[in-house]
Amino acid sequence: MLNKYFYFLFLLISPVLARSESYPEVLFDNSIINGSYAKSIAHYIGESWIQNVGHSLPISDSLFFTPGNSLSLRYVSSPNGKWEASILNDKQKFQYMIAKDDHLTFKLFIQSNTEKGQLPKVSLQQGDVRTAALDLAPYIDDFSYDTWLNVSIPVTKFEGIGVGRAVSALLLEQNGSATITHQLFIDQIEFLPKNYPKVKLSSAAILSKVAAVDKQVELVWQLPLTPSIRYVKIYRSEDRENFQPIAILPIYVQKCLDRVNEYNKSYYYKIAWVDYNYVESPFSDVKEIQTRKGTDAEMLTFIRDAHVNYFIDNYDVNSGMYLPDRGNRQAIVSTNETAYAVLGLLVACENKLMSRQALLSRLSRMVKFLNAAQNHQGIFTAYYDGRHGIPYYRDSIPTYDVRATSHLMESLLIAREYFSKEDPQERELRNTITELWKRINWNYFTDTANPDVLWNKWSPIDSTSRAQPLGGFNESLSTYILAMSSPTHPLAPSAYMNGFATRHVDTLDFVDSVELLAPELKVNPNDTLTQPSSTNPLMGNAGTTGTSIYADDKVIFAKSIAGGNLTESLMSVYRPFLVMNPTGKTDNFVDYKKYLSDYILAYKRRDNELNIGTRFTDIWGVEQADNSYQGYLVNPAIAIASYPFEKEIGLKALRKFYEEYADVLFTQYGFRAWIDLKNNDVSESYRARNQATIAVMLENAHSGMIWKLYEQIPEIRKTLETVYVKK
């Protein structure tokens, strides 16, 4: 199935009205991109045929059950052939697990003269296991044509289904044979329990606020505690009389952005609650708004605020931690992504997007959870069950994540500086953060042969055999500075050079690479590779297996790059400078402010010379230029987050991403994770790293808020004064 990406037809992006957010149990509700649904595969053999666009199913934006589109299934079932279509489930990090009483439900519209026995068969895929296929006819309510039909199949009817496992795809296949061309439409594919709330929605919906910035209209609603409300449906009108449905959103979304076409024009909105049977409540009152072009300052603020809104909404009520997948039955929270959430929430609080008390309460709940959560020598696992503090291991191997813990601890220390009032709750928060900070034994997670080198992970099963040493121009910088600043178990100052400033490789791998690049050099694999001598007091005597990150400066795309390559994603290079201002940060080798500017310029020039499917030089930000994917995924955060260091480049990128692709790429949570301009695809999800990087970088450029708080941390300030050369 993964190979289907190689078959896409190269299409231009065209927008749809739908703002797709969905529950984990929803397999398909809308395609964000017009034309075809990228997360589908269609193929046929012999004289059978199924309509496809680059091997993906077409979508219809004129006939749908929920706005703004449905899947089009147009096929010929010949006795001398076969066709099949798959609808993939890859929306969630933690996928929905099938329950015994679940029903597979979807809406079906039969436009052709298709008999029951010629409707497709349906089966489910779970990893490598495919269930037996079922006829649809027995599970259709009130079979008829030219109307939306309800299909409901108990999952236990699928022979071979694994209860408690995720479904990776729904498959439709040829059933019977006929000479006619069949035309069906399918929408709202989901798994629902047999029994769900059925209280009638008799009260009108409440649309509490409508505001506009540039061409984006923001709608905010007040949701009652009515369990039978499943969705919020949004309607728009340009004349106050003819309203069209433009979006349907799950109830965990508290606001919506709608991008309209014109400035200085009035638009009218109303909403309705929607129950599990898609019956709507009475409408809200109609609200009017007029658009106007936003200034650069307004756009920067608006885009920053959208990205921090992601963290305001996405958290676990039990632990206060970041919740990767809202609405899932599992309350799995992420340690590393909570670090980003804390930074984003501090920006939100400072800009009055959430109250100081609300953030204080959430952080207090968070540190209480962390204080009780299972850890090893103060280091946390990557994921936890947010309800109980029990580790969740995605690969079933107990593992403790040094890098994730360092990022979280760093963010909490910044929060400790922010909540500085002599208030009992703020004081308790500070004290708990300090205790979490003190109990981390950094020395325990260093290399046995070199106490200056940290490992990124540790497992009680096999120690560091699954781990990598931390080092290089990436997020390792902030981890080492934090470990060197510990009040209880600090790494030696020499860890800056021997740990962070070393590109760590296996000895034999290093020898092979040297001989490949320079055969005349002879290296004994039994020799210890050491850093060059230096009068710098940070330079330790311990040997390391690796090379200095400063040893191979090269001119790349007309810029001198320390380390001599662009192999690190800019997202990794940015990470330490979310919290640390690069201005004035100069060691014996590198001025980090200049380094960032040079890296950004070289990175942009490289991307502009890649064929990524755009004619705009301001659209750039390829995450991995050396992958084998056909085309490149462009991450908007990479270009936009350059703003504090290269203002003109960052602002132009922000404007261009917004102006050209906001219809499919920008929502109430900011920019989606990526866009594939060559293959007509866009991510349906967001990344905590991206949302925080944009929000924090824009705030740092405006006020320096996070930078200032970080450098106020007494333990950190002392280390920075030791590491960086004063000019």
PDB file of N, CA, C and O in Angstrom, residues 61-109:
ATOM      1  N   ASP A  61     -17.167  17.174  -4.862  1.00  0.00           N
ATOM      2  CA  ASP A  61     -17.452  18.319  -4.000  1.00  0.00           C
ATOM      3  C   ASP A  61     -18.828  18.915  -4.282  1.00  0.00           C
ATOM      4  O   ASP A  61     -19.175  19.979  -3.769  1.00  0.00           O
ATOM      5  N   SER A  62     -19.624  18.226  -5.101  1.00  0.00           N
ATOM      6  CA  SER A  62     -20.986  18.688  -5.389  1.00  0.00           C
ATOM      7  C   SER A  62     -22.038  17.799  -4.735  1.00  0.00           C
ATOM      8  O   SER A  62     -23.167  18.232  -4.497  1.00  0.00           O
ATOM      9  N   LEU A  63     -21.676  16.551  -4.427  1.00  0.00           N
ATOM     10  CA  LEU A  63     -22.597  15.631  -3.773  1.00  0.00           C
ATOM     11  C   LEU A  63     -21.886  15.029  -2.570  1.00  0.00           C
ATOM     12  O   LEU A  63     -20.894  14.320  -2.710  1.00  0.00           O
ATOM     13  N   PHE A  64     -22.398  15.321  -1.379  1.00  0.00           N
ATOM     14  CA  PHE A  64     -21.767  14.818  -0.167  1.00  0.00           C
ATOM     15  C   PHE A  64     -22.804  14.731   0.944  1.00  0.00           C
ATOM     16  O   PHE A  64     -23.850  15.396   0.905  1.00  0.00           O
ATOM     17  N   PHE A  65     -22.508  13.916   1.952  1.00  0.00           N
ATOM     18  CA  PHE A  65     -23.387  13.808   3.113  1.00  0.00           C
ATOM     19  C   PHE A  65     -22.983  14.831   4.171  1.00  0.00           C
ATOM     20  O   PHE A  65     -23.817  15.501   4.752  1.00  0.00           O
ATOM     21  N   THR A  66     -21.683  14.919   4.465  1.00  0.00           N
ATOM     22  CA  THR A  66     -21.171  15.975   5.331  1.00  0.00           C
ATOM     23  C   THR A  66     -20.238  16.854   4.501  1.00  0.00           C
ATOM     24  O   THR A  66     -19.522  16.362   3.635  1.00  0.00           O
ATOM     25  N   PRO A  67     -20.255  18.161   4.739  1.00  0.00           N
ATOM     26  CA  PRO A  67     -19.439  19.068   3.922  1.00  0.00           C
ATOM     27  C   PRO A  67     -17.960  18.811   4.148  1.00  0.00           C
ATOM     28  O   PRO A  67     -17.545  18.440   5.236  1.00  0.00           O
ATOM     29  N   GLY A  68     -17.104  18.984   3.086  1.00  0.00           N
ATOM     30  CA  GLY A  68     -17.467  19.469   1.824  1.00  0.00           C
ATOM     31  C   GLY A  68     -17.301  18.496   0.697  1.00  0.00           C
ATOM     32  O   GLY A  68     -17.375  18.889  -0.465  1.00  0.00           O
ATOM     33  N   ASN A  69     -17.110  17.144   0.887  1.00  0.00           N
ATOM     34  CA  ASN A  69     -16.988  16.243  -0.250  1.00  0.00           C
ATOM     35  C   ASN A  69     -17.222  14.798   0.171  1.00  0.00           C
ATOM     36  O   ASN A  69     -17.352  14.493   1.361  1.00  0.00           O
ATOM     37  N   SER A  70     -17.289  13.929  -0.817  1.00  0.00           N
ATOM     38  CA  SER A  70     -17.435  12.491  -0.588  1.00  0.00           C
ATOM     39  C   SER A  70     -16.534  11.743  -1.554  1.00  0.00           C
ATOM     40  O   SER A  70     -15.990  12.324  -2.506  1.00  0.00           O
ATOM     41  N   LEU A  71     -16.374  10.452  -1.341  1.00  0.00           N
ATOM     42  CA  LEU A  71     -15.609   9.605  -2.252  1.00  0.00           C
ATOM     43  C   LEU A  71     -16.501   9.158  -3.406  1.00  0.00           C
ATOM     44  O   LEU A  71     -17.643   8.728  -3.191  1.00  0.00           O
ATOM     45  N   SER A  72     -15.972   9.257  -4.614  1.00  0.00           N
ATOM     46  CA  SER A  72     -16.701   8.798  -5.801  1.00  0.00           C
ATOM     47  C   SER A  72     -16.223   7.400  -6.171  1.00  0.00           C
ATOM     48  O   SER A  72     -15.015   7.166  -6.309  1.00  0.00           O
ATOM     49  N   LEU A  73     -17.175   6.489  -6.338  1.00  0.00           N
ATOM     50  CA  LEU A  73     -16.858   5.104  -6.703  1.00  0.00           C
ATOM     51  C   LEU A  73     -17.572   4.799  -8.022  1.00  0.00           C
ATOM     52  O   LEU A  73     -18.766   4.521  -8.047  1.00  0.00           O
ATOM     53  N   ARG A  74     -16.818   4.890  -9.096  1.00  0.00           N
ATOM     54  CA  ARG A  74     -17.361   4.657 -10.439  1.00  0.00           C
ATOM     55  C   ARG A  74     -16.639   3.451 -11.018  1.00  0.00           C
ATOM     56  O   ARG A  74     -15.409   3.460 -11.158  1.00  0.00           O
ATOM     57  N   TYR A  75     -17.391   2.394 -11.381  1.00  0.00           N
ATOM     58  CA  TYR A  75     -16.714   1.148 -11.733  1.00  0.00           C
ATOM     59  C   TYR A  75     -17.524   0.324 -12.729  1.00  0.00           C
ATOM     60  O   TYR A  75     -18.739   0.505 -12.895  1.00  0.00           O
ATOM     61  N   VAL A  76     -16.815  -0.578 -13.393  1.00  0.00           N
ATOM     62  CA  VAL A  76     -17.402  -1.593 -14.267  1.00  0.00           C
ATOM     63  C   VAL A  76     -16.941  -2.951 -13.744  1.00  0.00           C
ATOM     64  O   VAL A  76     -15.737  -3.172 -13.568  1.00  0.00           O
ATOM     65  N   SER A  77     -17.883  -3.846 -13.482  1.00  0.00           N
ATOM     66  CA  SER A  77     -17.566  -5.178 -12.960  1.00  0.00           C
ATOM     67  C   SER A  77     -17.750  -6.203 -14.072  1.00  0.00           C
ATOM     68  O   SER A  77     -18.864  -6.650 -14.347  1.00  0.00           O
ATOM     69  N   SER A  78     -16.667  -6.565 -14.708  1.00  0.00           N
ATOM     70  CA  SER A  78     -16.719  -7.520 -15.816  1.00  0.00           C
ATOM     71  C   SER A  78     -16.459  -8.925 -15.303  1.00  0.00           C
ATOM     72  O   SER A  78     -15.657  -9.118 -14.370  1.00  0.00           O
ATOM     73  N   PRO A  79     -17.099  -9.935 -15.921  1.00  0.00           N
ATOM     74  CA  PRO A  79     -16.779 -11.312 -15.534  1.00  0.00           C
ATOM     75  C   PRO A  79     -15.342 -11.688 -15.887  1.00  0.00           C
ATOM     76  O   PRO A  79     -14.811 -12.682 -15.380  1.00  0.00           O
ATOM     77  N   ASN A  80     -14.716 -10.878 -16.752  1.00  0.00           N
ATOM     78  CA  ASN A  80     -13.336 -11.154 -17.178  1.00  0.00           C
ATOM     79  C   ASN A  80     -12.356 -10.151 -16.570  1.00  0.00           C
ATOM     80  O   ASN A  80     -11.450  -9.657 -17.242  1.00  0.00           O
ATOM     81  N   GLY A  81     -12.569  -9.817 -15.317  1.00  0.00           N
ATOM     82  CA  GLY A  81     -11.662  -8.871 -14.679  1.00  0.00           C
ATOM     83  C   GLY A  81     -11.961  -8.722 -13.199  1.00  0.00           C
ATOM     84  O   GLY A  81     -12.782  -9.444 -12.628  1.00  0.00           O
ATOM     85  N   LYS A  82     -11.296  -7.765 -12.576  1.00  0.00           N
ATOM     86  CA  LYS A  82     -11.445  -7.540 -11.143  1.00  0.00           C
ATOM     87  C   LYS A  82     -11.017  -6.117 -10.820  1.00  0.00           C
ATOM     88  O   LYS A  82     -10.077  -5.580 -11.419  1.00  0.00           O
ATOM     89  N   TRP A  83     -11.713  -5.467  -9.887  1.00  0.00           N
ATOM     90  CA  TRP A  83     -11.268  -4.161  -9.402  1.00  0.00           C
ATOM     91  C   TRP A  83     -11.298  -4.160  -7.870  1.00  0.00           C
ATOM     92  O   TRP A  83     -11.986  -4.957  -7.246  1.00  0.00           O
ATOM     93  N   GLU A  84     -10.529  -3.245  -7.297  1.00  0.00           N
ATOM     94  CA  GLU A  84     -10.478  -3.140  -5.837  1.00  0.00           C
ATOM     95  C   GLU A  84     -10.067  -1.724  -5.460  1.00  0.00           C
ATOM     96  O   GLU A  84      -9.311  -1.065  -6.185  1.00  0.00           O
ATOM     97  N   ALA A  85     -10.572  -1.240  -4.340  1.00  0.00           N
ATOM     98  CA  ALA A  85     -10.197   0.075  -3.816  1.00  0.00           C
ATOM     99  C   ALA A  85      -9.963  -0.024  -2.319  1.00  0.00           C
ATOM    100  O   ALA A  85     -10.692  -0.732  -1.617  1.00  0.00           O
ATOM    101  N   SER A  86      -8.928   0.669  -1.831  1.00  0.00           N
ATOM    102  CA  SER A  86      -8.604   0.689  -0.403  1.00  0.00           C
ATOM    103  C   SER A  86      -8.658   2.117   0.102  1.00  0.00           C
ATOM    104  O   SER A  86      -8.183   3.037  -0.569  1.00  0.00           O
ATOM    105  N   ILE A  87      -9.240   2.294   1.273  1.00  0.00           N
ATOM    106  CA  ILE A  87      -9.260   3.593   1.946  1.00  0.00           C
ATOM    107  C   ILE A  87      -8.410   3.434   3.191  1.00  0.00           C
ATOM    108  O   ILE A  87      -8.741   2.665   4.099  1.00  0.00           O
ATOM    109  N   LEU A  88      -7.281   4.126   3.221  1.00  0.00           N
ATOM    110  CA  LEU A  88      -6.264   3.915   4.248  1.00  0.00           C
ATOM    111  C   LEU A  88      -6.585   4.690   5.517  1.00  0.00           C
ATOM    112  O   LEU A  88      -7.169   5.774   5.479  1.00  0.00           O
ATOM    113  N   ASN A  89      -6.162   4.145   6.637  1.00  0.00           N
ATOM    114  CA  ASN A  89      -6.341   4.802   7.926  1.00  0.00           C
ATOM    115  C   ASN A  89      -4.968   5.166   8.472  1.00  0.00           C
ATOM    116  O   ASN A  89      -4.302   4.339   9.080  1.00  0.00           O
ATOM    117  N   ASP A  90      -4.545   6.394   8.224  1.00  0.00           N
ATOM    118  CA  ASP A  90      -3.238   6.812   8.743  1.00  0.00           C
ATOM    119  C   ASP A  90      -3.305   8.211   9.329  1.00  0.00           C
ATOM    120  O   ASP A  90      -2.353   8.975   9.286  1.00  0.00           O
ATOM    121  N   LYS A  91      -4.428   8.550   9.928  1.00  0.00           N
ATOM    122  CA  LYS A  91      -4.616   9.890  10.474  1.00  0.00           C
ATOM    123  C   LYS A  91      -3.999  10.068  11.855  1.00  0.00           C
ATOM    124  O   LYS A  91      -3.602  11.159  12.218  1.00  0.00           O
ATOM    125  N   GLN A  92      -3.993   9.002  12.644  1.00  0.00           N
ATOM    126  CA  GLN A  92      -3.702   9.148  14.057  1.00  0.00           C
ATOM    127  C   GLN A  92      -2.353   8.542  14.438  1.00  0.00           C
ATOM    128  O   GLN A  92      -1.914   7.568  13.863  1.00  0.00           O
ATOM    129  N   LYS A  93      -1.728   9.131  15.460  1.00  0.00           N
ATOM    130  CA  LYS A  93      -0.511   8.541  16.002  1.00  0.00           C
ATOM    131  C   LYS A  93      -0.848   7.270  16.786  1.00  0.00           C
ATOM    132  O   LYS A  93      -0.151   6.272  16.722  1.00  0.00           O
ATOM    133  N   PHE A  94      -1.908   7.359  17.566  1.00  0.00           N
ATOM    134  CA  PHE A  94      -2.375   6.205  18.322  1.00  0.00           C
ATOM    135  C   PHE A  94      -3.750   5.851  17.770  1.00  0.00           C
ATOM    136  O   PHE A  94      -4.737   6.501  18.070  1.00  0.00           O
ATOM    137  N   GLN A  95      -3.790   4.822  16.947  1.00  0.00           N
ATOM    138  CA  GLN A  95      -5.006   4.555  16.196  1.00  0.00           C
ATOM    139  C   GLN A  95      -6.113   3.989  17.080  1.00  0.00           C
ATOM    140  O   GLN A  95      -5.874   3.405  18.127  1.00  0.00           O
ATOM    141  N   TYR A  96      -7.326   4.190  16.605  1.00  0.00           N
ATOM    142  CA  TYR A  96      -8.503   3.709  17.297  1.00  0.00           C
ATOM    143  C   TYR A  96      -8.514   2.184  17.320  1.00  0.00           C
ATOM    144  O   TYR A  96      -8.305   1.528  16.300  1.00  0.00           O
ATOM    145  N   MET A  97      -8.768   1.613  18.493  1.00  0.00           N
ATOM    146  CA  MET A  97      -8.797   0.165  18.661  1.00  0.00           C
ATOM    147  C   MET A  97     -10.243  -0.339  18.596  1.00  0.00           C
ATOM    148  O   MET A  97     -11.096   0.153  19.335  1.00  0.00           O
ATOM    149  N   ILE A  98     -10.482  -1.303  17.744  1.00  0.00           N
ATOM    150  CA  ILE A  98     -11.824  -1.820  17.537  1.00  0.00           C
ATOM    151  C   ILE A  98     -12.349  -2.483  18.816  1.00  0.00           C
ATOM    152  O   ILE A  98     -11.657  -3.275  19.443  1.00  0.00           O
ATOM    153  N   ALA A  99     -13.590  -2.147  19.184  1.00  0.00           N
ATOM    154  CA  ALA A  99     -14.257  -2.771  20.323  1.00  0.00           C
ATOM    155  C   ALA A  99     -15.267  -3.798  19.824  1.00  0.00           C
ATOM    156  O   ALA A  99     -15.757  -3.713  18.694  1.00  0.00           O
ATOM    157  N   LYS A 100     -15.607  -4.737  20.686  1.00  0.00           N
ATOM    158  CA  LYS A 100     -16.462  -5.851  20.290  1.00  0.00           C
ATOM    159  C   LYS A 100     -17.840  -5.394  19.842  1.00  0.00           C
ATOM    160  O   LYS A 100     -18.436  -5.978  18.932  1.00  0.00           O
ATOM    161  N   ASP A 101     -18.366  -4.331  20.467  1.00  0.00           N
ATOM    162  CA  ASP A 101     -19.727  -3.894  20.127  1.00  0.00           C
ATOM    163  C   ASP A 101     -19.752  -2.812  19.056  1.00  0.00           C
ATOM    164  O   ASP A 101     -20.788  -2.207  18.800  1.00  0.00           O
ATOM    165  N   ASP A 102     -18.621  -2.542  18.414  1.00  0.00           N
ATOM    166  CA  ASP A 102     -18.570  -1.522  17.368  1.00  0.00           C
ATOM    167  C   ASP A 102     -19.291  -1.972  16.106  1.00  0.00           C
ATOM    168  O   ASP A 102     -19.339  -3.169  15.785  1.00  0.00           O
ATOM    169  N   HIS A 103     -19.804  -0.979  15.379  1.00  0.00           N
ATOM    170  CA  HIS A 103     -20.361  -1.193  14.050  1.00  0.00           C
ATOM    171  C   HIS A 103     -19.569  -0.345  13.063  1.00  0.00           C
ATOM    172  O   HIS A 103     -19.265   0.823  13.343  1.00  0.00           O
ATOM    173  N   LEU A 104     -19.211  -0.921  11.936  1.00  0.00           N
ATOM    174  CA  LEU A 104     -18.694  -0.126  10.827  1.00  0.00           C
ATOM    175  C   LEU A 104     -19.891   0.545  10.170  1.00  0.00           C
ATOM    176  O   LEU A 104     -20.825  -0.123   9.720  1.00  0.00           O
ATOM    177  N   THR A 105     -19.886   1.868  10.125  1.00  0.00           N
ATOM    178  CA  THR A 105     -21.004   2.586   9.518  1.00  0.00           C
ATOM    179  C   THR A 105     -20.480   3.538   8.457  1.00  0.00           C
ATOM    180  O   THR A 105     -19.371   4.076   8.577  1.00  0.00           O
ATOM    181  N   PHE A 106     -21.255   3.738   7.417  1.00  0.00           N
ATOM    182  CA  PHE A 106     -20.960   4.782   6.439  1.00  0.00           C
ATOM    183  C   PHE A 106     -22.228   5.121   5.669  1.00  0.00           C
ATOM    184  O   PHE A 106     -23.251   4.421   5.765  1.00  0.00           O
ATOM    185  N   LYS A 107     -22.176   6.223   4.935  1.00  0.00           N
ATOM    186  CA  LYS A 107     -23.291   6.688   4.129  1.00  0.00           C
ATOM    187  C   LYS A 107     -23.023   6.343   2.672  1.00  0.00           C
ATOM    188  O   LYS A 107     -21.907   6.546   2.178  1.00  0.00           O
ATOM    189  N   LEU A 108     -24.058   5.846   1.995  1.00  0.00           N
ATOM    190  CA  LEU A 108     -23.934   5.364   0.615  1.00  0.00           C
ATOM    191  C   LEU A 108     -25.012   6.012  -0.249  1.00  0.00           C
ATOM    192  O   LEU A 108     -26.186   6.005   0.114  1.00  0.00           O
ATOM    193  N   PHE A 109     -24.587   6.547  -1.387  1.00  0.00           N
ATOM    194  CA  PHE A 109     -25.510   7.161  -2.351  1.00  0.00           C
ATOM    195  C   PHE A 109     -25.367   6.394  -3.666  1.00  0.00           C
ATOM    196  O   PHE A 109     -24.274   6.332  -4.237  1.00  0.00           O
TER     197      PHE A 109
END
